[in-house]
mmCIF file of C-alpha atoms in Angstrom:
data_model
loop_
_atom_site.group_PDB
_atom_site.id
_atom_site.type_symbol
_atom_site.label_atom_id
_atom_site.label_comp_id
_atom_site.label_asym_id
_atom_site.label_seq_id
_atom_site.Cartn_x
_atom_site.Cartn_y
_atom_site.Cartn_z
ATOM 1 C CA MET A 615 -98.087 65.730 -188.524
ATOM 2 C CA ASN A 616 -94.658 66.906 -187.677
ATOM 3 C CA ARG A 617 -92.245 64.517 -186.520
ATOM 4 C CA VAL A 618 -90.838 65.372 -183.121
ATOM 5 C CA PHE A 619 -87.336 63.910 -182.648
ATOM 6 C CA LEU A 620 -86.215 63.324 -178.785
ATOM 7 C CA PRO A 621 -82.394 64.246 -178.624
ATOM 8 C CA ALA A 622 -80.764 60.790 -178.924
ATOM 9 C CA ALA A 623 -82.436 60.143 -181.819
ATOM 10 C CA ARG A 624 -81.799 62.634 -183.384
ATOM 11 C CA ALA A 625 -78.244 62.470 -182.975
ATOM 12 C CA ALA A 626 -78.807 59.433 -184.058
ATOM 13 C CA PHE A 627 -80.380 60.257 -187.437
ATOM 14 C CA VAL A 628 -78.272 62.532 -188.091
ATOM 15 C CA THR A 629 -75.187 59.627 -187.669
ATOM 16 C CA SER A 630 -76.990 57.703 -189.637
ATOM 17 C CA LEU A 631 -77.194 60.574 -192.409
ATOM 18 C CA LEU A 632 -73.358 60.878 -192.217
ATOM 19 C CA THR A 633 -71.839 57.138 -192.303
ATOM 20 C CA LEU A 634 -74.573 57.073 -195.720
ATOM 21 C CA PHE A 635 -72.825 60.434 -196.914
ATOM 22 C CA ALA A 636 -69.644 58.720 -196.429
ATOM 23 C CA ALA A 637 -70.274 55.143 -197.939
ATOM 24 C CA ASN A 638 -71.663 57.257 -201.034
ATOM 25 C CA ALA A 639 -68.519 59.350 -201.443
ATOM 26 C CA LEU A 640 -65.831 56.904 -201.048
ATOM 27 C CA ALA A 641 -67.806 55.055 -203.890
ATOM 28 C CA ALA A 642 -67.823 57.995 -205.932
ATOM 29 C CA ASP A 643 -63.511 58.099 -205.498
ATOM 30 C CA ALA A 644 -63.640 54.093 -205.873
ATOM 31 C CA ALA A 645 -65.529 54.343 -209.701
ATOM 32 C CA HIS A 646 -63.131 57.418 -210.896
ATOM 33 C CA ALA A 647 -60.201 56.127 -209.588
ATOM 34 C CA PRO A 648 -57.331 54.789 -212.189
ATOM 35 C CA ALA A 649 -57.015 51.414 -212.840
ATOM 36 C CA ALA A 650 -53.664 49.764 -210.941
ATOM 37 C CA VAL A 651 -50.791 49.117 -213.418
ATOM 38 C CA PRO A 652 -49.071 46.082 -212.864
ATOM 39 C CA LYS A 653 -45.735 46.079 -212.455
ATOM 40 C CA LEU A 654 -43.389 45.267 -214.766
ATOM 41 C CA ASP A 655 -41.615 41.659 -214.628
ATOM 42 C CA PRO A 656 -38.299 41.420 -216.635
ATOM 43 C CA ALA A 657 -37.294 37.829 -215.419
ATOM 44 C CA LYS A 658 -40.740 36.991 -216.553
ATOM 45 C CA GLY A 659 -40.237 38.305 -219.840
ATOM 46 C CA GLY A 660 -36.991 36.636 -220.272
ATOM 47 C CA SER A 661 -37.891 32.981 -219.168
ATOM 48 C CA LEU A 662 -40.923 33.817 -222.219
ATOM 49 C CA TYR A 663 -37.911 34.671 -224.305
ATOM 50 C CA ASP A 664 -35.882 31.927 -223.641
ATOM 51 C CA THR A 665 -38.214 29.042 -223.570
ATOM 52 C CA GLY A 666 -41.552 29.953 -224.367
ATOM 53 C CA ASP A 667 -45.052 28.039 -223.774
ATOM 54 C CA ASN A 668 -44.988 24.678 -225.227
ATOM 55 C CA ALA A 669 -49.355 24.369 -223.772
ATOM 56 C CA ARG A 670 -50.497 27.334 -226.033
ATOM 57 C CA GLY A 671 -48.012 26.401 -228.637
ATOM 58 C CA LEU A 672 -45.624 30.065 -228.522
ATOM 59 C CA PRO A 673 -41.528 28.776 -229.532
ATOM 60 C CA ALA A 674 -39.075 30.705 -227.725
ATOM 61 C CA CYS A 675 -37.950 34.013 -229.091
ATOM 62 C CA VAL A 676 -34.194 33.054 -228.963
ATOM 63 C CA SER A 677 -34.446 30.906 -231.319
ATOM 64 C CA CYS A 678 -34.873 33.738 -233.760
ATOM 65 C CA HIS A 679 -33.384 36.856 -232.310
ATOM 66 C CA GLY A 680 -30.899 34.793 -230.532
ATOM 67 C CA ALA A 681 -29.255 34.975 -226.996
ATOM 68 C CA GLY A 682 -29.990 38.258 -225.667
ATOM 69 C CA GLY A 683 -31.543 39.745 -228.401
ATOM 70 C CA ASN A 684 -28.272 39.285 -230.203
ATOM 71 C CA SER A 685 -30.113 37.772 -233.229
ATOM 72 C CA THR A 686 -26.624 36.415 -235.560
ATOM 73 C CA ILE A 687 -29.236 36.094 -238.188
ATOM 74 C CA VAL A 688 -29.148 38.615 -240.644
ATOM 75 C CA ALA A 689 -33.093 38.888 -241.780
ATOM 76 C CA ASN A 690 -33.766 38.957 -238.064
ATOM 77 C CA PRO A 691 -33.272 41.806 -235.519
ATOM 78 C CA LYS A 692 -31.348 42.670 -233.048
ATOM 79 C CA LEU A 693 -33.300 43.501 -230.026
ATOM 80 C CA SER A 694 -30.930 43.675 -227.219
ATOM 81 C CA GLY A 695 -30.466 47.011 -226.357
ATOM 82 C CA GLN A 696 -33.603 48.866 -227.728
ATOM 83 C CA SER A 697 -36.143 50.480 -225.852
ATOM 84 C CA GLU A 698 -38.984 49.060 -223.713
ATOM 85 C CA SER A 699 -41.708 51.323 -224.827
ATOM 86 C CA TYR A 700 -40.150 50.714 -228.681
ATOM 87 C CA ILE A 701 -40.548 46.830 -228.584
ATOM 88 C CA HIS A 702 -43.975 47.004 -226.590
ATOM 89 C CA LYS A 703 -45.611 49.104 -229.433
ATOM 90 C CA GLN A 704 -43.717 46.913 -232.225
ATOM 91 C CA LEU A 705 -45.273 44.008 -230.064
ATOM 92 C CA VAL A 706 -49.135 45.704 -229.961
ATOM 93 C CA ASP A 707 -48.566 46.638 -233.914
ATOM 94 C CA PHE A 708 -47.577 43.672 -234.705
ATOM 95 C CA THR A 709 -51.525 42.398 -233.999
ATOM 96 C CA THR A 710 -52.807 45.184 -235.956
ATOM 97 C CA PRO A 711 -52.726 45.971 -240.353
ATOM 98 C CA ASN A 712 -50.140 48.437 -239.690
ATOM 99 C CA ARG A 713 -46.992 45.884 -239.427
ATOM 100 C CA ASN A 714 -48.744 42.220 -241.132
ATOM 101 C CA GLN A 715 -45.910 39.698 -240.976
ATOM 102 C CA PRO A 716 -46.593 36.174 -240.923
ATOM 103 C CA VAL A 717 -44.463 35.020 -238.212
ATOM 104 C CA MET A 718 -44.468 37.934 -235.541
ATOM 105 C CA THR A 719 -48.053 38.997 -236.144
ATOM 106 C CA THR A 720 -49.216 35.306 -235.340
ATOM 107 C CA TYR A 721 -46.790 35.156 -231.984
ATOM 108 C CA ALA A 722 -47.468 38.455 -230.911
ATOM 109 C CA LYS A 723 -50.998 38.127 -230.764
ATOM 110 C CA MET A 724 -50.374 34.875 -228.490
ATOM 111 C CA LEU A 725 -49.274 37.108 -225.593
ATOM 112 C CA SER A 726 -51.072 39.135 -222.896
ATOM 113 C CA GLU A 727 -50.298 42.223 -222.838
ATOM 114 C CA ASP A 728 -48.638 41.918 -219.578
ATOM 115 C CA GLU A 729 -46.353 39.401 -221.342
ATOM 116 C CA LYS A 730 -45.782 42.396 -223.967
ATOM 117 C CA LYS A 731 -44.246 44.379 -221.921
ATOM 118 C CA ASN A 732 -42.061 42.183 -219.243
ATOM 119 C CA ILE A 733 -40.605 40.959 -223.496
ATOM 120 C CA ALA A 734 -40.193 44.071 -223.311
ATOM 121 C CA ALA A 735 -38.458 45.660 -220.267
ATOM 122 C CA TRP A 736 -36.161 42.241 -220.223
ATOM 123 C CA LEU A 737 -34.944 42.559 -223.942
ATOM 124 C CA ALA A 738 -34.155 46.674 -222.810
ATOM 125 C CA THR A 739 -31.698 45.831 -220.056
ATOM 126 C CA GLN A 740 -29.702 43.084 -222.676
ATOM 127 C CA GLN A 741 -26.290 44.337 -223.635
ATOM 128 C CA PRO A 742 -25.686 45.014 -227.561
ATOM 129 C CA LYS A 743 -23.650 43.115 -229.443
ATOM 130 C CA GLY A 744 -22.231 45.788 -232.214
ATOM 131 C CA GLY A 745 -21.954 45.059 -236.250
ATOM 132 C CA ALA A 746 -19.671 46.451 -238.582
ATOM 133 C CA ALA A 747 -20.017 48.545 -241.657
ATOM 134 C CA ARG A 748 -18.854 46.271 -244.507
ATOM 135 C CA ASN A 749 -19.221 47.995 -248.008
ATOM 136 C CA LYS A 750 -16.220 50.586 -247.706
ATOM 137 C CA ASP A 751 -17.200 52.145 -251.618
ATOM 138 C CA THR A 752 -20.454 52.994 -250.180
ATOM 139 C CA LEU A 753 -19.559 54.312 -246.950
ATOM 140 C CA ASP A 754 -19.336 57.401 -247.083
ATOM 141 C CA MET A 755 -22.471 57.704 -249.179
ATOM 142 C CA GLY A 756 -24.260 55.800 -246.110
ATOM 143 C CA ARG A 757 -22.544 58.512 -243.625
ATOM 144 C CA LYS A 758 -23.963 61.640 -246.007
ATOM 145 C CA ILE A 759 -27.656 59.976 -245.323
ATOM 146 C CA TYR A 760 -27.364 59.250 -241.847
ATOM 147 C CA ARG A 761 -25.507 62.726 -241.182
ATOM 148 C CA GLY A 762 -26.978 64.779 -242.772
ATOM 149 C CA GLY A 763 -29.818 63.304 -244.812
ATOM 150 C CA ILE A 764 -30.844 63.934 -248.876
ATOM 151 C CA ALA A 765 -31.886 68.151 -249.225
ATOM 152 C CA GLU A 766 -32.337 67.944 -253.150
ATOM 153 C CA ARG A 767 -35.483 65.195 -252.542
ATOM 154 C CA GLY A 768 -36.689 66.374 -249.143
ATOM 155 C CA VAL A 769 -34.875 63.048 -246.832
ATOM 156 C CA ALA A 770 -33.852 64.524 -243.338
ATOM 157 C CA ALA A 771 -31.296 63.010 -241.716
ATOM 158 C CA CYS A 772 -31.510 59.749 -240.300
ATOM 159 C CA ALA A 773 -29.673 60.770 -237.061
ATOM 160 C CA SER A 774 -31.921 63.527 -236.535
ATOM 161 C CA CYS A 775 -34.356 60.884 -234.895
ATOM 162 C CA HIS A 776 -32.099 57.674 -234.185
ATOM 163 C CA GLY A 777 -29.043 59.869 -233.386
ATOM 164 C CA ALA A 778 -25.844 60.689 -233.687
ATOM 165 C CA THR A 779 -24.736 56.926 -232.731
ATOM 166 C CA GLY A 780 -28.327 55.156 -233.440
ATOM 167 C CA SER A 781 -29.415 55.099 -229.819
ATOM 168 C CA GLY A 782 -32.806 56.176 -230.860
ATOM 169 C CA ILE A 783 -35.592 57.689 -228.612
ATOM 170 C CA PRO A 784 -38.195 55.745 -226.756
ATOM 171 C CA ILE A 785 -41.633 55.145 -228.678
ATOM 172 C CA GLN A 786 -41.114 56.465 -231.449
ATOM 173 C CA TYR A 787 -37.302 55.566 -233.247
ATOM 174 C CA PRO A 788 -36.138 52.786 -232.892
ATOM 175 C CA ARG A 789 -31.897 52.598 -231.481
ATOM 176 C CA LEU A 790 -30.321 51.304 -235.331
ATOM 177 C CA ALA A 791 -26.832 51.008 -233.654
ATOM 178 C CA GLY A 792 -25.434 47.956 -235.289
ATOM 179 C CA GLN A 793 -28.284 46.375 -236.810
ATOM 180 C CA HIS A 794 -28.056 43.914 -239.442
ATOM 181 C CA GLN A 795 -28.008 45.305 -243.253
ATOM 182 C CA ASP A 796 -29.642 43.050 -244.530
ATOM 183 C CA TYR A 797 -33.199 43.587 -242.015
ATOM 184 C CA THR A 798 -32.791 47.872 -241.968
ATOM 185 C CA VAL A 799 -33.186 46.852 -245.913
ATOM 186 C CA ALA A 800 -35.982 45.001 -245.795
ATOM 187 C CA GLN A 801 -38.024 47.749 -243.679
ATOM 188 C CA LEU A 802 -36.903 50.559 -245.588
ATOM 189 C CA GLN A 803 -38.257 48.377 -248.515
ATOM 190 C CA ALA A 804 -41.356 47.554 -246.590
ATOM 191 C CA PHE A 805 -41.969 51.088 -245.777
ATOM 192 C CA LYS A 806 -41.278 52.088 -248.919
ATOM 193 C CA THR A 807 -44.072 49.874 -250.482
ATOM 194 C CA GLY A 808 -46.746 50.242 -247.742
ATOM 195 C CA ALA A 809 -45.814 46.029 -246.524
ATOM 196 C CA ARG A 810 -45.344 48.650 -242.997
ATOM 197 C CA ASN A 811 -47.277 51.118 -242.531
ATOM 198 C CA ASN A 812 -46.996 52.255 -238.787
ATOM 199 C CA SER A 813 -44.390 55.571 -239.404
ATOM 200 C CA VAL A 814 -46.094 57.680 -240.770
ATOM 201 C CA GLN A 815 -42.289 59.700 -240.901
ATOM 202 C CA MET A 816 -40.754 56.565 -242.271
ATOM 203 C CA VAL A 817 -43.260 55.591 -244.898
ATOM 204 C CA THR A 818 -42.733 59.010 -246.931
ATOM 205 C CA LEU A 819 -38.864 59.233 -246.511
ATOM 206 C CA SER A 820 -38.125 55.357 -247.269
ATOM 207 C CA LYS A 821 -40.289 56.173 -250.973
ATOM 208 C CA ARG A 822 -37.765 59.005 -251.951
ATOM 209 C CA MET A 823 -35.003 56.991 -251.531
ATOM 210 C CA SER A 824 -33.188 54.549 -254.423
ATOM 211 C CA ASP A 825 -32.225 51.088 -253.869
ATOM 212 C CA GLU A 826 -28.391 51.682 -253.622
ATOM 213 C CA GLU A 827 -28.828 54.899 -250.607
ATOM 214 C CA MET A 828 -31.121 52.111 -248.625
ATOM 215 C CA LYS A 829 -28.018 49.539 -248.505
ATOM 216 C CA ALA A 830 -25.609 52.451 -247.926
ATOM 217 C CA VAL A 831 -26.806 53.691 -244.972
ATOM 218 C CA ALA A 832 -28.260 50.590 -243.736
ATOM 219 C CA ASP A 833 -24.190 49.273 -244.182
ATOM 220 C CA TYR A 834 -23.418 52.543 -242.376
ATOM 221 C CA ILE A 835 -25.731 51.893 -239.227
ATOM 222 C CA ALA A 836 -24.179 48.025 -239.134
ATOM 223 C CA GLY A 837 -20.829 49.702 -238.171
ATOM 224 C CA LEU A 838 -22.430 52.657 -235.140
ATOM 225 C CA LYS A 839 -21.380 51.972 -232.098
#
């Protein structure tokens, strides 16, 4: 049996169909819309860096990495002025087998994703304090390795990735200028032995370097500004 619509009923039927189609379209758009990106809050990151969170047993980062990220403990890296994206990547890497370090792995796993990003954002705003080379006898060797690499063993110039002044390239290549000699050597050794495995390039290059070369280039890096 054919349904007969009066003009008013027909108009109401069409309106209801259009409303339904519009609602379905909005629902589809919402389902495919990108998730909102949380806004970085460096102030919160700085507060967490300076005070930690006693309720969670999370110590203040400042106790090991110094005020404003300028560590005075040679075994702990200077973090001030490091790129936000690189610090965040390292905090994430500490939660994986690729960079397992007892202290930092424990604390990184306690931080939320937003907290990692906020701490990284705050450290990127801090003013780095310079260091100085200590061994004049190896300064020339360190300079040559940093600027020109070791061609006969396929060691690329450090400057090609970390910049002529050690300022680095965000995410992949960290700022090195002024970093503690002891820390830099320790990381090169960790890459060489496989204890640190979150950079294919550094694992490869470190295996081609002697201990003497590592110490020389680390000392040169400490004096970069």
